[in-house]
Amino acid sequence: MEFALANRLSQLPPYPFAKLRTAIAEKKAQGHDVISLGIGDPDKPCPDIVVEELCRAANNKEDGNKDRYGCDQPVAAFNEAVISFYKRRYGVTLSADQVCATMGSKDAIVKLCMGIMNPGDMAIAPCPGYPTYNIGHVFASGTTYRMPLIAEKGFKPDFAAIPAEVKRLAKIMWLNYPNNPTTATADLDFFKKAVDFARENNILLAHDSAYSENTYDGYKAPSILEVAGAEDVCVEFFSLSKAFNMTGWRVGCLVGNASAVKALKLTKDNIDNGTLRAIQSAAAMALNNAEDIFQQVNSVYKARRDMVIEALKKAGWPAEVPDATIYVWAPVPDKYNGSSEAFATDLLDKCNVVVTPGRAFGEHGEGYYRISLTYGDDVLKEALKRIVEMGS
Ligand SMILES: *Cc1c(COP(=O)(O)O)cnc(C)c1O
C-alpha cells in the first residue's frame, strides 16, 4: 500500500534543479570525480573541550537527572552561559524567561511558526533566503510574502514596498544578517528601522543569527537585541552549528521577547521534550570559551575565502569579498545571461564542480551562485584549479 503525502508536504517547494541533481548523479555514476561546493556544513571537528564536556556530563553518576527529559530538567549552566555570552559579546541583558534552548535553529524556526501562527496567517520572509522560514509557514498552514533582497539595496529589504494587506495579515517577519546566501551584513541602524517597522505593524520580528560569529577582518556583527526596546517585538535565533562546528549536535537558543519564547517552549514541551542534558552542558562549555573558539574556526574560513576570491579573479569572474558567513556569493559570468542554472550546469559539465545556483534560494537569487567554504583545503584547491582553467 502506498500512502499519499499530506497536503502540507506537497506544498513544500520542489527542488528547483531536478535536472542538475540528475546530472550530478549521472556524472558520479560514470566515475567522474565530482567535487561539491554546494552545502554549508562545517568539515572541521568541534573543539576537544566541548567533546570532553559531553563525555563528562553523559557519564556523571552524581547527576541523577542526566538521562531524563531536557525540558523538564534544564541545565542551569546552559542558560547562564547564554546570558553571559549575550552580555559579554553584545552588551545585551537577558532574563531567564527570555531564553529557550533549541535543537538547532532549523527545528526551532518551524516550531516557533507553529506556536505563533494560525491557519491563514501570513509571514514575511526574505528572497533569496533560507528555505526553512517558508517551510515553517507551510507547516503552520500560513502563507509567505517574499520581500526581495537586491544588490542595489545592499541585499536589505525595502519595508516601504510591503503591501498594506501583508502588513495587516503578517504575524512574523524573518531577517537574517550576516545573510545566507548573499553574505550581506546589517548595521544597528538598519536593525533599528526593522524594529520600528515590526512595532508599527504589530509583527514579531524573528532574527536568524546563524552566522553572527563567522566574521572576518575585524568585522563584528550586531545582535538585533542591541536596539533599545527590541525585546518588545523581537526574538533572535542563535545557533552553535556554524560558529562552533557543531551542526550535528542540534543545539542553539531562542532569546528575546518573553511571550514568543514561551510560545516556543510550549510547542517544544509538546513535541520534542528538550535537548539531552549532556549536550546542554557541552554547549555551555562552548559558549564559555567562545572567543578562543571563534578565532580558530574563522581563521580556517578566512584563508579559504581568500583562496576562492583569488581564483574567481583569475578566472575572470570577480566576486565581492564577504565580511561574514561561510559562503562566497558571486554574480554568474556574463556569457550565461544571468542564468544560474545554465552556469551551474556548464560548470558541472566542464569541470565536475558543483555550486549552488542562486535561484535555489528564490527567484531574486537568480543571476548569482553560492560557493560554500566548508570543504577541506585540498578539495577546495582542486575545485578552484578547475574553475580557473575553465574561466581563463
Ligand atoms: C545553517 C543555517 C541555519 C541552521 O542552523 P541549525 O542551528 O543547524 O538548525 C539556520 N539559518 C540559516 C540562515 C542557516 O544558514
PDB file of N, CA and C in Angstrom, residues 8 11-13 109-110 113 117-148 162-163 165-167 169-175 361-364:
ATOM      1  N   ARG A   8       0.424  19.338   3.241  1.00  0.00           N
ATOM      2  CA  ARG A   8       1.485  20.280   3.615  1.00  0.00           C
ATOM      3  C   ARG A   8       2.824  19.862   2.991  1.00  0.00           C
ATOM      4  N   GLN A  11       2.921  20.951  -0.531  1.00  0.00           N
ATOM      5  CA  GLN A  11       3.056  22.409  -0.667  1.00  0.00           C
ATOM      6  C   GLN A  11       4.497  22.885  -0.524  1.00  0.00           C
ATOM      7  N   LEU A  12       5.367  22.004  -0.046  1.00  0.00           N
ATOM      8  CA  LEU A  12       6.760  22.420   0.091  1.00  0.00           C
ATOM      9  C   LEU A  12       7.320  22.659  -1.302  1.00  0.00           C
ATOM     10  N   PRO A  13       8.166  23.664  -1.434  1.00  0.00           N
ATOM     11  CA  PRO A  13       8.673  23.948  -2.777  1.00  0.00           C
ATOM     12  C   PRO A  13       9.467  22.753  -3.299  1.00  0.00           C
ATOM     13  N   ILE A 109      12.788  27.198  14.210  1.00  0.00           N
ATOM     14  CA  ILE A 109      12.104  28.123  13.289  1.00  0.00           C
ATOM     15  C   ILE A 109      10.712  27.565  12.968  1.00  0.00           C
ATOM     16  N   VAL A 110      10.664  26.277  12.637  1.00  0.00           N
ATOM     17  CA  VAL A 110       9.371  25.663  12.293  1.00  0.00           C
ATOM     18  C   VAL A 110       8.460  25.636  13.522  1.00  0.00           C
ATOM     19  N   CYS A 113       6.918  28.987  14.353  1.00  0.00           N
ATOM     20  CA  CYS A 113       5.776  29.254  13.455  1.00  0.00           C
ATOM     21  C   CYS A 113       4.540  28.532  13.960  1.00  0.00           C
ATOM     22  N   MET A 117       1.635  31.169  14.684  1.00  0.00           N
ATOM     23  CA  MET A 117       0.752  31.418  13.536  1.00  0.00           C
ATOM     24  C   MET A 117      -0.517  30.579  13.592  1.00  0.00           C
ATOM     25  N   ASN A 118      -1.613  31.169  13.136  1.00  0.00           N
ATOM     26  CA  ASN A 118      -2.856  30.434  12.938  1.00  0.00           C
ATOM     27  C   ASN A 118      -3.045  30.176  11.451  1.00  0.00           C
ATOM     28  N   PRO A 119      -3.892  29.186  11.086  1.00  0.00           N
ATOM     29  CA  PRO A 119      -4.135  28.931   9.668  1.00  0.00           C
ATOM     30  C   PRO A 119      -4.585  30.227   8.969  1.00  0.00           C
ATOM     31  N   GLY A 120      -4.006  30.504   7.826  1.00  0.00           N
ATOM     32  CA  GLY A 120      -4.377  31.696   7.063  1.00  0.00           C
ATOM     33  C   GLY A 120      -3.512  32.910   7.370  1.00  0.00           C
ATOM     34  N   ASP A 121      -2.763  32.866   8.476  1.00  0.00           N
ATOM     35  CA  ASP A 121      -1.862  33.983   8.771  1.00  0.00           C
ATOM     36  C   ASP A 121      -0.770  34.062   7.718  1.00  0.00           C
ATOM     37  N   MET A 122      -0.222  35.257   7.598  1.00  0.00           N
ATOM     38  CA  MET A 122       0.907  35.438   6.686  1.00  0.00           C
ATOM     39  C   MET A 122       2.187  35.601   7.478  1.00  0.00           C
ATOM     40  N   ALA A 123       3.296  35.421   6.807  1.00  0.00           N
ATOM     41  CA  ALA A 123       4.591  35.757   7.379  1.00  0.00           C
ATOM     42  C   ALA A 123       5.454  36.288   6.244  1.00  0.00           C
ATOM     43  N   ILE A 124       6.418  37.122   6.616  1.00  0.00           N
ATOM     44  CA  ILE A 124       7.232  37.816   5.624  1.00  0.00           C
ATOM     45  C   ILE A 124       8.645  37.250   5.686  1.00  0.00           C
ATOM     46  N   ALA A 125       9.144  36.805   4.532  1.00  0.00           N
ATOM     47  CA  ALA A 125      10.477  36.193   4.515  1.00  0.00           C
ATOM     48  C   ALA A 125      11.313  36.797   3.395  1.00  0.00           C
ATOM     49  N   PRO A 126      12.622  36.899   3.615  1.00  0.00           N
ATOM     50  CA  PRO A 126      13.486  37.455   2.573  1.00  0.00           C
ATOM     51  C   PRO A 126      13.655  36.503   1.392  1.00  0.00           C
ATOM     52  N   CYS A 127      13.836  37.103   0.204  1.00  0.00           N
ATOM     53  CA  CYS A 127      14.070  36.327  -1.015  1.00  0.00           C
ATOM     54  C   CYS A 127      15.194  36.996  -1.812  1.00  0.00           C
ATOM     55  N   PRO A 128      16.343  36.357  -2.059  1.00  0.00           N
ATOM     56  CA  PRO A 128      16.640  34.972  -1.705  1.00  0.00           C
ATOM     57  C   PRO A 128      16.756  34.814  -0.200  1.00  0.00           C
ATOM     58  N   GLY A 129      16.542  33.567   0.256  1.00  0.00           N
ATOM     59  CA  GLY A 129      16.617  33.339   1.686  1.00  0.00           C
ATOM     60  C   GLY A 129      16.705  31.863   2.034  1.00  0.00           C
ATOM     61  N   TYR A 130      16.906  31.639   3.311  1.00  0.00           N
ATOM     62  CA  TYR A 130      16.975  30.280   3.862  1.00  0.00           C
ATOM     63  C   TYR A 130      15.582  29.654   3.734  1.00  0.00           C
ATOM     64  N   PRO A 131      15.450  28.506   3.099  1.00  0.00           N
ATOM     65  CA  PRO A 131      14.115  27.968   2.772  1.00  0.00           C
ATOM     66  C   PRO A 131      13.249  27.599   3.978  1.00  0.00           C
ATOM     67  N   THR A 132      13.873  27.403   5.143  1.00  0.00           N
ATOM     68  CA  THR A 132      13.111  26.893   6.294  1.00  0.00           C
ATOM     69  C   THR A 132      12.030  27.859   6.783  1.00  0.00           C
ATOM     70  N   TYR A 133      12.215  29.183   6.577  1.00  0.00           N
ATOM     71  CA  TYR A 133      11.164  30.114   7.025  1.00  0.00           C
ATOM     72  C   TYR A 133       9.839  29.754   6.356  1.00  0.00           C
ATOM     73  N   ASN A 134       9.878  29.597   5.033  1.00  0.00           N
ATOM     74  CA  ASN A 134       8.668  29.256   4.289  1.00  0.00           C
ATOM     75  C   ASN A 134       8.117  27.893   4.712  1.00  0.00           C
ATOM     76  N   ILE A 135       9.023  26.966   4.993  1.00  0.00           N
ATOM     77  CA  ILE A 135       8.583  25.625   5.413  1.00  0.00           C
ATOM     78  C   ILE A 135       7.823  25.731   6.742  1.00  0.00           C
ATOM     79  N   GLY A 136       8.315  26.586   7.635  1.00  0.00           N
ATOM     80  CA  GLY A 136       7.604  26.828   8.895  1.00  0.00           C
ATOM     81  C   GLY A 136       6.197  27.361   8.655  1.00  0.00           C
ATOM     82  N   HIS A 137       6.074  28.290   7.702  1.00  0.00           N
ATOM     83  CA  HIS A 137       4.753  28.870   7.412  1.00  0.00           C
ATOM     84  C   HIS A 137       3.814  27.797   6.865  1.00  0.00           C
ATOM     85  N   VAL A 138       4.343  26.937   6.001  1.00  0.00           N
ATOM     86  CA  VAL A 138       3.514  25.870   5.424  1.00  0.00           C
ATOM     87  C   VAL A 138       3.062  24.903   6.528  1.00  0.00           C
ATOM     88  N   PHE A 139       3.976  24.528   7.413  1.00  0.00           N
ATOM     89  CA  PHE A 139       3.613  23.587   8.495  1.00  0.00           C
ATOM     90  C   PHE A 139       2.596  24.212   9.448  1.00  0.00           C
ATOM     91  N   ALA A 140       2.590  25.547   9.541  1.00  0.00           N
ATOM     92  CA  ALA A 140       1.618  26.221  10.406  1.00  0.00           C
ATOM     93  C   ALA A 140       0.370  26.625   9.608  1.00  0.00           C
ATOM     94  N   SER A 141       0.239  26.116   8.373  1.00  0.00           N
ATOM     95  CA  SER A 141      -0.910  26.414   7.498  1.00  0.00           C
ATOM     96  C   SER A 141      -1.054  27.902   7.196  1.00  0.00           C
ATOM     97  N   GLY A 142       0.057  28.594   7.135  1.00  0.00           N
ATOM     98  CA  GLY A 142       0.046  30.005   6.752  1.00  0.00           C
ATOM     99  C   GLY A 142       0.644  30.188   5.374  1.00  0.00           C
ATOM    100  N   THR A 143       0.819  31.448   4.983  1.00  0.00           N
ATOM    101  CA  THR A 143       1.397  31.730   3.669  1.00  0.00           C
ATOM    102  C   THR A 143       2.566  32.711   3.813  1.00  0.00           C
ATOM    103  N   THR A 144       3.370  32.764   2.741  1.00  0.00           N
ATOM    104  CA  THR A 144       4.592  33.564   2.772  1.00  0.00           C
ATOM    105  C   THR A 144       4.488  34.749   1.830  1.00  0.00           C
ATOM    106  N   TYR A 145       4.849  35.936   2.320  1.00  0.00           N
ATOM    107  CA  TYR A 145       5.104  37.064   1.425  1.00  0.00           C
ATOM    108  C   TYR A 145       6.613  37.206   1.313  1.00  0.00           C
ATOM    109  N   ARG A 146       7.117  37.185   0.077  1.00  0.00           N
ATOM    110  CA  ARG A 146       8.571  37.228  -0.114  1.00  0.00           C
ATOM    111  C   ARG A 146       9.025  38.650  -0.397  1.00  0.00           C
ATOM    112  N   MET A 147       9.893  39.172   0.462  1.00  0.00           N
ATOM    113  CA  MET A 147      10.409  40.515   0.190  1.00  0.00           C
ATOM    114  C   MET A 147      11.774  40.394  -0.467  1.00  0.00           C
ATOM    115  N   PRO A 148      11.920  41.072  -1.616  1.00  0.00           N
ATOM    116  CA  PRO A 148      13.166  40.924  -2.381  1.00  0.00           C
ATOM    117  C   PRO A 148      14.364  41.557  -1.677  1.00  0.00           C
ATOM    118  N   ILE A 162       6.319  46.923   1.188  1.00  0.00           N
ATOM    119  CA  ILE A 162       5.461  45.806   1.629  1.00  0.00           C
ATOM    120  C   ILE A 162       3.998  46.270   1.627  1.00  0.00           C
ATOM    121  N   PRO A 163       3.122  45.556   0.903  1.00  0.00           N
ATOM    122  CA  PRO A 163       1.720  45.998   0.760  1.00  0.00           C
ATOM    123  C   PRO A 163       0.979  46.049   2.102  1.00  0.00           C
ATOM    124  N   GLU A 165      -1.963  45.127   2.947  1.00  0.00           N
ATOM    125  CA  GLU A 165      -2.673  43.882   3.271  1.00  0.00           C
ATOM    126  C   GLU A 165      -1.719  42.883   3.947  1.00  0.00           C
ATOM    127  N   VAL A 166      -0.490  42.836   3.461  1.00  0.00           N
ATOM    128  CA  VAL A 166       0.512  41.927   4.043  1.00  0.00           C
ATOM    129  C   VAL A 166       0.842  42.385   5.464  1.00  0.00           C
ATOM    130  N   LYS A 167       0.991  43.688   5.637  1.00  0.00           N
ATOM    131  CA  LYS A 167       1.321  44.211   6.966  1.00  0.00           C
ATOM    132  C   LYS A 167       0.204  43.872   7.967  1.00  0.00           C
ATOM    133  N   LEU A 169      -1.928  41.245   7.762  1.00  0.00           N
ATOM    134  CA  LEU A 169      -2.097  39.803   7.997  1.00  0.00           C
ATOM    135  C   LEU A 169      -0.854  39.111   8.554  1.00  0.00           C
ATOM    136  N   ALA A 170       0.283  39.784   8.483  1.00  0.00           N
ATOM    137  CA  ALA A 170       1.533  39.091   8.859  1.00  0.00           C
ATOM    138  C   ALA A 170       1.680  38.990  10.375  1.00  0.00           C
ATOM    139  N   LYS A 171       2.110  37.821  10.827  1.00  0.00           N
ATOM    140  CA  LYS A 171       2.393  37.587  12.246  1.00  0.00           C
ATOM    141  C   LYS A 171       3.891  37.653  12.538  1.00  0.00           C
ATOM    142  N   ILE A 172       4.681  37.210  11.567  1.00  0.00           N
ATOM    143  CA  ILE A 172       6.134  37.124  11.775  1.00  0.00           C
ATOM    144  C   ILE A 172       6.844  37.733  10.568  1.00  0.00           C
ATOM    145  N   MET A 173       7.954  38.383  10.820  1.00  0.00           N
ATOM    146  CA  MET A 173       8.867  38.759   9.735  1.00  0.00           C
ATOM    147  C   MET A 173      10.243  38.205  10.063  1.00  0.00           C
ATOM    148  N   TRP A 174      10.878  37.588   9.061  1.00  0.00           N
ATOM    149  CA  TRP A 174      12.201  36.986   9.231  1.00  0.00           C
ATOM    150  C   TRP A 174      13.271  37.886   8.643  1.00  0.00           C
ATOM    151  N   LEU A 175      14.345  38.020   9.397  1.00  0.00           N
ATOM    152  CA  LEU A 175      15.557  38.649   8.859  1.00  0.00           C
ATOM    153  C   LEU A 175      16.724  37.753   9.221  1.00  0.00           C
ATOM    154  N   PHE A 361      17.506  29.660  -3.945  1.00  0.00           N
ATOM    155  CA  PHE A 361      17.097  30.381  -2.731  1.00  0.00           C
ATOM    156  C   PHE A 361      15.918  31.315  -3.002  1.00  0.00           C
ATOM    157  N   GLY A 362      15.276  31.147  -4.152  1.00  0.00           N
ATOM    158  CA  GLY A 362      14.142  32.006  -4.506  1.00  0.00           C
ATOM    159  C   GLY A 362      14.437  32.803  -5.757  1.00  0.00           C
ATOM    160  N   GLU A 363      13.371  33.352  -6.364  1.00  0.00           N
ATOM    161  CA  GLU A 363      13.524  33.970  -7.692  1.00  0.00           C
ATOM    162  C   GLU A 363      14.511  35.136  -7.686  1.00  0.00           C
ATOM    163  N   HIS A 364      14.597  35.865  -6.555  1.00  0.00           N
ATOM    164  CA  HIS A 364      15.506  37.011  -6.538  1.00  0.00           C
ATOM    165  C   HIS A 364      16.972  36.609  -6.325  1.00  0.00           C
TER     166      HIS A 364
END
